[in-house]
Short mmCIF file of C-alpha atoms (C1' of nucleotides) and ligand atoms in Angstrom, two decimals:
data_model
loop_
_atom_site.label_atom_id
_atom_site.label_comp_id
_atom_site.label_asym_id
_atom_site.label_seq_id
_atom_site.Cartn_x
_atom_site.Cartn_y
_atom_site.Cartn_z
CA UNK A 259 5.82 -4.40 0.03
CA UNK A 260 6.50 -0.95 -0.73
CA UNK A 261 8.57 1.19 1.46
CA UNK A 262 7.69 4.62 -0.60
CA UNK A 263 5.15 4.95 -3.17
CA UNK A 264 5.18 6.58 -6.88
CA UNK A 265 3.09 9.94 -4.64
CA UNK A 266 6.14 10.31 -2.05
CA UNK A 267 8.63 9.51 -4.78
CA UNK A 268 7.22 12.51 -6.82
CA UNK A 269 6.66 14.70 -3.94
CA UNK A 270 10.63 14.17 -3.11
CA UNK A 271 11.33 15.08 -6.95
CA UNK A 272 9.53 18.20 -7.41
CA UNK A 273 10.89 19.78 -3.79
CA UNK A 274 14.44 18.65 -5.10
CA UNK A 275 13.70 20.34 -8.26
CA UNK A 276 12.32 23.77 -6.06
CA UNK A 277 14.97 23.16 -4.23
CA UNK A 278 17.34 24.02 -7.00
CA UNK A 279 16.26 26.81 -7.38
CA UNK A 280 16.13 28.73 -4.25
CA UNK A 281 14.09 31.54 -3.88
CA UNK A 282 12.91 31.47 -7.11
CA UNK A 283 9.30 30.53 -7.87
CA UNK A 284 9.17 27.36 -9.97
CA UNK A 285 5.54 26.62 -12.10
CA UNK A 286 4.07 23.16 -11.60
CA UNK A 287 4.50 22.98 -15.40
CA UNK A 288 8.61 23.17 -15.20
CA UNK A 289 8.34 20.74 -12.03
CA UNK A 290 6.44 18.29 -14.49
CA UNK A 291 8.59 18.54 -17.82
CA UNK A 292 11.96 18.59 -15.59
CA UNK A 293 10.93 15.52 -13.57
CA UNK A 294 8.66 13.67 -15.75
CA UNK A 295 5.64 13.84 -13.63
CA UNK A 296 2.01 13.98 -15.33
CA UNK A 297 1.18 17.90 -14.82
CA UNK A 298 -2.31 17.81 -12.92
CA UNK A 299 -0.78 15.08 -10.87
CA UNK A 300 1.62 17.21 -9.66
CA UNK A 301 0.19 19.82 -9.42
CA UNK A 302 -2.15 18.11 -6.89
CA UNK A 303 1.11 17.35 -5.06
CA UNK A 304 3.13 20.57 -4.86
CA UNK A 305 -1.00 21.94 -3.31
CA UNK A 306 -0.56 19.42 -0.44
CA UNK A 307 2.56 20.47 0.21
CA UNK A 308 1.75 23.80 0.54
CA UNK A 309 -1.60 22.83 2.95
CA UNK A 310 1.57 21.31 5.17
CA UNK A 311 3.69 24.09 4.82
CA UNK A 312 6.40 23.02 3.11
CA UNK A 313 5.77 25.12 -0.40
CA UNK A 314 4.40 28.37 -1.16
CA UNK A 315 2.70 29.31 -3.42
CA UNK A 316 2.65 32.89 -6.07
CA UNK A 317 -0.40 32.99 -8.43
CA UNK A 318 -0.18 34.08 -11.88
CA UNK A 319 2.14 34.57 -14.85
CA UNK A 320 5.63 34.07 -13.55
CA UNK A 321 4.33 32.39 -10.30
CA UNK A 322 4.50 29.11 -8.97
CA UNK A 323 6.32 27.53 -5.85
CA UNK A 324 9.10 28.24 -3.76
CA UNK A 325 9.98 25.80 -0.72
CA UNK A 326 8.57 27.76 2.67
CA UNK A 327 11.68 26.38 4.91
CA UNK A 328 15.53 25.57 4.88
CA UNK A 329 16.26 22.34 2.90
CA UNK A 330 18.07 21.06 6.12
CA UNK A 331 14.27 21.42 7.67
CA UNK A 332 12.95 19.29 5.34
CA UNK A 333 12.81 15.23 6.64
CA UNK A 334 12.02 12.58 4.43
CA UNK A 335 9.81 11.31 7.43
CA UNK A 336 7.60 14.26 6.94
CA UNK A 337 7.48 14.14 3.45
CA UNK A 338 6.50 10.05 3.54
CA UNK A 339 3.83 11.08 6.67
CA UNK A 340 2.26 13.69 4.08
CA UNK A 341 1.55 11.00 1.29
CA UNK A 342 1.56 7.37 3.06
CA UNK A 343 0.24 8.38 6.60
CA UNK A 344 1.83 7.39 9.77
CA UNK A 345 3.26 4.23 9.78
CA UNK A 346 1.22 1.64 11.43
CA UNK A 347 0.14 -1.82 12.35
CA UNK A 348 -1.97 -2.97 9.88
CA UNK A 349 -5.59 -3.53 11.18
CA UNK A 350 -4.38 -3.76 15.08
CA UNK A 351 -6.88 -1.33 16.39
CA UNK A 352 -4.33 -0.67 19.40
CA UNK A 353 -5.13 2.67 18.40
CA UNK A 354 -8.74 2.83 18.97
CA UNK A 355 -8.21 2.80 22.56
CA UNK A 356 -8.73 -1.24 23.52
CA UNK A 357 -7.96 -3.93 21.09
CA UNK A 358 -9.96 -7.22 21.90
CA UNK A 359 -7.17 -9.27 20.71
CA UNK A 360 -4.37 -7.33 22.85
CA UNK A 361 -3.49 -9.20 25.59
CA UNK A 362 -2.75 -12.67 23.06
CA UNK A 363 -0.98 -9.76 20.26
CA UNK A 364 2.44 -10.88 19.61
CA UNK A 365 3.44 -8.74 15.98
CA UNK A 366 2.63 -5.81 18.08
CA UNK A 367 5.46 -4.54 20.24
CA UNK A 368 7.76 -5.98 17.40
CA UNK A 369 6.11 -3.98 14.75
CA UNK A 370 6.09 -1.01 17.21
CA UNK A 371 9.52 -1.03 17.43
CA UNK A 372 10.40 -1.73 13.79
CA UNK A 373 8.55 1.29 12.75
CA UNK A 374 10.36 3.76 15.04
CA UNK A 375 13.80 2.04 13.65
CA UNK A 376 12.20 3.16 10.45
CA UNK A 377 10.78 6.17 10.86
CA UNK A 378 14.45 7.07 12.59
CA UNK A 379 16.04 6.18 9.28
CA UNK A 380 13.88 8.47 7.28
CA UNK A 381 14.19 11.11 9.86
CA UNK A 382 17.58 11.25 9.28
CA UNK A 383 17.61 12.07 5.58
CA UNK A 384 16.95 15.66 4.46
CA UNK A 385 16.11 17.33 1.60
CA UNK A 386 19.63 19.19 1.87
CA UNK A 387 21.31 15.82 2.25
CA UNK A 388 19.78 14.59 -0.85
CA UNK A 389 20.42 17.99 -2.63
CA UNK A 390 23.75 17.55 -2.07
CA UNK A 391 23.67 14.21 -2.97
CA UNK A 392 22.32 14.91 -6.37
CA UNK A 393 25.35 17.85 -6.61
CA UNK A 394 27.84 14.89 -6.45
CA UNK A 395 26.45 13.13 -9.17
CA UNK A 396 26.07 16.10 -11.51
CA UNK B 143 1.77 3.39 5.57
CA UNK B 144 2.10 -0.15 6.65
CA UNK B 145 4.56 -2.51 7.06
CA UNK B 146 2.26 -5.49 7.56
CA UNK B 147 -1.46 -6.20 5.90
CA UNK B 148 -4.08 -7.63 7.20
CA UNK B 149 -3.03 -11.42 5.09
CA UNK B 150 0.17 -11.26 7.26
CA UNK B 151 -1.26 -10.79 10.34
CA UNK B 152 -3.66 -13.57 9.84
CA UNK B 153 -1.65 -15.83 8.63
CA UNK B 154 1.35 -15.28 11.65
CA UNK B 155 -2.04 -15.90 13.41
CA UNK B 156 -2.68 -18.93 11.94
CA UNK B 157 0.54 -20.25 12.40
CA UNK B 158 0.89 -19.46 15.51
CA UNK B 159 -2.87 -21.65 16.15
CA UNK B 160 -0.88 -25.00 14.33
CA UNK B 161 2.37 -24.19 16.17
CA UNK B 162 0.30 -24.08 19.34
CA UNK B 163 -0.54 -27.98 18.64
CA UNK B 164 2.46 -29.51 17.27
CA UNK B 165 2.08 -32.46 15.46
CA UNK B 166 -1.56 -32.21 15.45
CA UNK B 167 -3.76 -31.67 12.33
CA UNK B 168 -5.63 -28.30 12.95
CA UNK B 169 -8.56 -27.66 10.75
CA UNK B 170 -8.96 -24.26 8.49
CA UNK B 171 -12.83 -23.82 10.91
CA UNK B 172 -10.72 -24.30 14.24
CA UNK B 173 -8.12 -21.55 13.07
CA UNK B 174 -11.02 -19.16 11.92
CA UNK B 175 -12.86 -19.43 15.13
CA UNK B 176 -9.27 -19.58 17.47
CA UNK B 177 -8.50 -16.60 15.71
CA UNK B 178 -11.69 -14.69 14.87
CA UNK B 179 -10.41 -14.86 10.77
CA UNK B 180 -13.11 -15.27 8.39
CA UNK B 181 -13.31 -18.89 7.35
CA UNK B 182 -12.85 -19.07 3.92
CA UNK B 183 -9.77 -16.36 3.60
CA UNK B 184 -8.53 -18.42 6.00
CA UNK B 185 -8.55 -21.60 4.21
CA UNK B 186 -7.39 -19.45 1.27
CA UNK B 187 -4.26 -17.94 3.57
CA UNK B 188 -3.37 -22.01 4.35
CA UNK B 189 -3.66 -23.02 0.92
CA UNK B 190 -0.63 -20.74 0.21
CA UNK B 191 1.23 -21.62 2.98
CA UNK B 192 1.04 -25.04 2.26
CA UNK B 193 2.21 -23.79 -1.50
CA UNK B 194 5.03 -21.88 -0.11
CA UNK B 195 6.16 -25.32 1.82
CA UNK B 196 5.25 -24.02 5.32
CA UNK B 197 2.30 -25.82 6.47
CA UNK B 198 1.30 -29.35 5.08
CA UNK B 199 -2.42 -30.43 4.77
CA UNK B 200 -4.50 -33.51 5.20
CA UNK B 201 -7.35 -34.02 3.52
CA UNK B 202 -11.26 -35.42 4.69
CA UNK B 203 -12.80 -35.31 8.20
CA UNK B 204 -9.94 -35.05 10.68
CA UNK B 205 -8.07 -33.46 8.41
CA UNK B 206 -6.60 -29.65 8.34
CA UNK B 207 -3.31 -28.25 8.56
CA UNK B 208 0.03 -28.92 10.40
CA UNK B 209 3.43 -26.96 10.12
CA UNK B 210 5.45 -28.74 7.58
CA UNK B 211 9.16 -27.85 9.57
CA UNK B 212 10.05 -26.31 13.56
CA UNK B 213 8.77 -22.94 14.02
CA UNK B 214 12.47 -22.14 14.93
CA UNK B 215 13.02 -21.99 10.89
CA UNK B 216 9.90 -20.06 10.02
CA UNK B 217 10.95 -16.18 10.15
CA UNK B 218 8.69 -13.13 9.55
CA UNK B 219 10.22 -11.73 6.80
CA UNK B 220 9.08 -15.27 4.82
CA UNK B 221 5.53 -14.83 5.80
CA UNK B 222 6.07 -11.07 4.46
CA UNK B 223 7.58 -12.44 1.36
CA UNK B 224 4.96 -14.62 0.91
CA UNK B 225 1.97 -12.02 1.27
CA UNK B 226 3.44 -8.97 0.55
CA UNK B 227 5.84 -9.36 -2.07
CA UNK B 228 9.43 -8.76 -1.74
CA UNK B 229 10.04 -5.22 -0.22
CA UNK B 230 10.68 -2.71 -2.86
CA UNK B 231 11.26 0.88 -3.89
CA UNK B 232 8.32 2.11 -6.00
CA UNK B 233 8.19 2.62 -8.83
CA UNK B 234 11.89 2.41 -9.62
CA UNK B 235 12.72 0.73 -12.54
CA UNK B 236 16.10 -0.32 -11.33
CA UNK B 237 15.05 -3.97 -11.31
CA UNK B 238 14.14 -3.82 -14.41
CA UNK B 239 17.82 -3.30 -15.92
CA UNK B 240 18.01 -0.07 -16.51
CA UNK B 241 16.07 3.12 -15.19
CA UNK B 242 16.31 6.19 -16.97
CA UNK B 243 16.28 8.39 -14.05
CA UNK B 244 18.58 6.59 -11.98
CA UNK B 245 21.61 8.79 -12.64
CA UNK B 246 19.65 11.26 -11.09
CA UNK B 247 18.01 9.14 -8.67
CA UNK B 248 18.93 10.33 -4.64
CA UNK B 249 15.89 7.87 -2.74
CA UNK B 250 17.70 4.81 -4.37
CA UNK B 251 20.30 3.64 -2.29
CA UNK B 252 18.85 4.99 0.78
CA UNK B 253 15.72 3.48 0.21
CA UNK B 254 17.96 0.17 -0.61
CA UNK B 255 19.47 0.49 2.74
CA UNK B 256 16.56 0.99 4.68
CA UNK B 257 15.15 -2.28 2.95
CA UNK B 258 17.61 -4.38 4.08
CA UNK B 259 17.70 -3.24 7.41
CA UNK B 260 13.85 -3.55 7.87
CA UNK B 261 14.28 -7.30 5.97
CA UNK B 262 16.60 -8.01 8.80
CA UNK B 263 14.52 -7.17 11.63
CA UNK B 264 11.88 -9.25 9.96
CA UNK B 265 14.10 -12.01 9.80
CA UNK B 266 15.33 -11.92 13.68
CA UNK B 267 11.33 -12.74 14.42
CA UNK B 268 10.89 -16.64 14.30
CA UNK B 269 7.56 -18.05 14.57
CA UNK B 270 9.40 -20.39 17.59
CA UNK B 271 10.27 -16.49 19.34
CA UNK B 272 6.56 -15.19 18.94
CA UNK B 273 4.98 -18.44 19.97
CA UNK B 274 7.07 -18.14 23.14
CA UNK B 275 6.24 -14.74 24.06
CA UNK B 276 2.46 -16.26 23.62
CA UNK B 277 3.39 -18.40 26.25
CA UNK B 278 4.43 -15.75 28.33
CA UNK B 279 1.04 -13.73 27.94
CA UNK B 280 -0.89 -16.84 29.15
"C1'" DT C 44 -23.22 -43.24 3.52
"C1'" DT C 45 -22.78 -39.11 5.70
"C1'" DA C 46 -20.50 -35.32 8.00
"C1'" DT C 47 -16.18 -33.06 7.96
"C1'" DC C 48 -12.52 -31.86 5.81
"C1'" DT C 49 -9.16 -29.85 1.71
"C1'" DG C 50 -8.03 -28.25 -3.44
"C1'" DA C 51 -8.96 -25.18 -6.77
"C1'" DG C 52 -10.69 -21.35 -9.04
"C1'" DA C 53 -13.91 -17.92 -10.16
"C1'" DC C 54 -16.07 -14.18 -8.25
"C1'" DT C 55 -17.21 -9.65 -5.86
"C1'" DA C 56 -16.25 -5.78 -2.82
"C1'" DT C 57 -13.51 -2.40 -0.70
"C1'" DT C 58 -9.71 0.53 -0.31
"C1'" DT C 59 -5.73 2.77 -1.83
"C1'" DT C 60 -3.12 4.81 -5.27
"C1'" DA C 61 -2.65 7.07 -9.61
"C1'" DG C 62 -4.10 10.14 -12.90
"C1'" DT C 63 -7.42 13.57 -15.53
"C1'" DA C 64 -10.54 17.33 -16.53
"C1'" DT C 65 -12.77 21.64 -15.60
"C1'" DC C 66 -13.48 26.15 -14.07
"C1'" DA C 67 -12.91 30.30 -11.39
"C1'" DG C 68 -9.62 33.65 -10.03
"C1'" DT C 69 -4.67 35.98 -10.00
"C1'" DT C 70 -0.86 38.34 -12.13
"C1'" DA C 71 2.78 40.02 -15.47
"C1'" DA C 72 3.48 41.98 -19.64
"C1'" DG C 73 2.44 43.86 -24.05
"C1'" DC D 76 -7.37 46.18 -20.89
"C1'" DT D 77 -6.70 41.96 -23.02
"C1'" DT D 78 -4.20 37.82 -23.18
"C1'" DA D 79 -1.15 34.10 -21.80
"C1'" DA D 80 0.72 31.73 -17.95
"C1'" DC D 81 -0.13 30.76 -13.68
"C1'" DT D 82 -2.63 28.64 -9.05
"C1'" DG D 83 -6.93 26.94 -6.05
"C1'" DA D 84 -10.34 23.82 -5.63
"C1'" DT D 85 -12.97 19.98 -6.63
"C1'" DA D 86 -14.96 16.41 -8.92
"C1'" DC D 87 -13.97 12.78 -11.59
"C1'" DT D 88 -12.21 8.22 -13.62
"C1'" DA D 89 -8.90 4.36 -13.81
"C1'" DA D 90 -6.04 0.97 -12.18
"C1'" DA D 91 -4.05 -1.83 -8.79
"C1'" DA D 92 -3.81 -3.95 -4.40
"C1'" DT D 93 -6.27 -6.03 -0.62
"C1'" DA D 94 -9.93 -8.31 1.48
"C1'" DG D 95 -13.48 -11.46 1.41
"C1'" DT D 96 -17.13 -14.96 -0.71
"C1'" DC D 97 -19.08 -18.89 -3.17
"C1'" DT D 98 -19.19 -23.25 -5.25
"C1'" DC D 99 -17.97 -27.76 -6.49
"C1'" DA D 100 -15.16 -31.87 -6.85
"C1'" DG D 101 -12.72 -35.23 -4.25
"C1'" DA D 102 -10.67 -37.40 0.25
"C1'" DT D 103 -11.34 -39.69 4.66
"C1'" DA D 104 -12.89 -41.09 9.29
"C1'" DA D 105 -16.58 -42.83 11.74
S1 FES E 129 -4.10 -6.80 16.92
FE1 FES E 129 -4.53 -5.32 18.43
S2 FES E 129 -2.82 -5.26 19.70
FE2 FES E 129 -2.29 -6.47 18.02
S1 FES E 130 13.87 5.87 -9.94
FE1 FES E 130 15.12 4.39 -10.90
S2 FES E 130 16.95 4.37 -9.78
FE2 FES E 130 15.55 5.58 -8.66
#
DNA sequence: TTATCTGAGACTATTTTAGTATCAGTTAAG
DNA sequence: CTTAACTGATACTAAAATAGTCTCAGATAA
């Protein structure tokens, strides 16, 4: 069972890496060679961050991305949302309005309530608290 | 992202059928149809729960499956465990002695933390506590 | 002896995750 | 005004995890 997979682990990587550099524009190449990531790979990454807003984006020589918002802004919930989807009960189709097995569902409220003690967790890391995290350690 | 597959759910499902009859030899068909699981993943599900030392089998006409100890002593997290693997950070290496990145690493011990307190959670859910909220639903 | 069961293992299918390759268009700098 | 260093988009392929099927040998109750 995996909490956070090699996607959201990257994802987290490269916006640490932009966010070492602020306001600078940082190419999906330096991202890559800095953090190890294969280059189209993350380059597909650092795009879907930028279609949710976290990145942007400068074309051309010298371009590359820049993170949109304040570190602080930045939840590891989101980021884990982005690549893994919302956390959910596997196949329990409470979500498509009425699940036939419902009434006799017992994993349900417990899972329910798991996954908002996790999601709370993850909610309450940041990008800034792991930025400064990775300050200590330098 | 989910916390439990579709294997977990059927087999808390399937243990909940046997602990529904206790002391009684429930067949792998009876479970499928109780339980709407598809016959022979079901049998396949019971084969490794009788592997794992949760469920004990009898063989020939008559026979099927029966919980080997109280449900009291059968938690969640095992039937995780069992179907899911142990719950793990991605692709960190850390397990495997050393990881190269883990100087730098920042999701590590948060992850870590996280993982333990999900595993707990998991492990306050006893089949004995879900087969009496059954009960209650009845 | 036959119908009903399990054990085991080989398969196949589907879905999710990971990773690559290609091409058009943008921009800075010589 | 050309070239090198970029991104956008998309279509792919590969690998791994999950889900599900099929078949056959052997046990057992009736
Ligand atoms: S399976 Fe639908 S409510 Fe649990
Ligand atoms: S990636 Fe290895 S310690 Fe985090």
């Amino acid at each position: 069972m995996k909490l956070i997979t090699k996607n959201t682990d990257y994802a987290v990587r490269a916006l640490l890496v932009l966010g070492g550099h602020p306001q600078e524009y940082i190419s999906a190449r330096q991202v890559a060679l800095e953090q190890l990531i294969p280059y189209q790979y993350v380059r597909k990454l650092l795009r879907k961050l930028m279609h949710y807003d976290l990145v942007v984006s400068r074309d051309g020589a010298g371009g590359g991305f820049t993170l949109k918002s304040s570190p602080s802004k930045i939840k590891l919930a989101d980021i884990i949302r982005i690549f893994q989807g919302d956390i959910q009960l596997s196949e329990c189709m409470f979500r498509k309005k009425i699940c036939p097995q419902r009434s006799r569902c017992v994993l349900r409220t417990h899972i329910m309530s798991i996954e908002r003690l996790v999601e709370k967790e993850f909610n309450g890391i940041t990008l800034e608290s792991m930025l400064k995290e990775l300050k200590g350690k330098k």
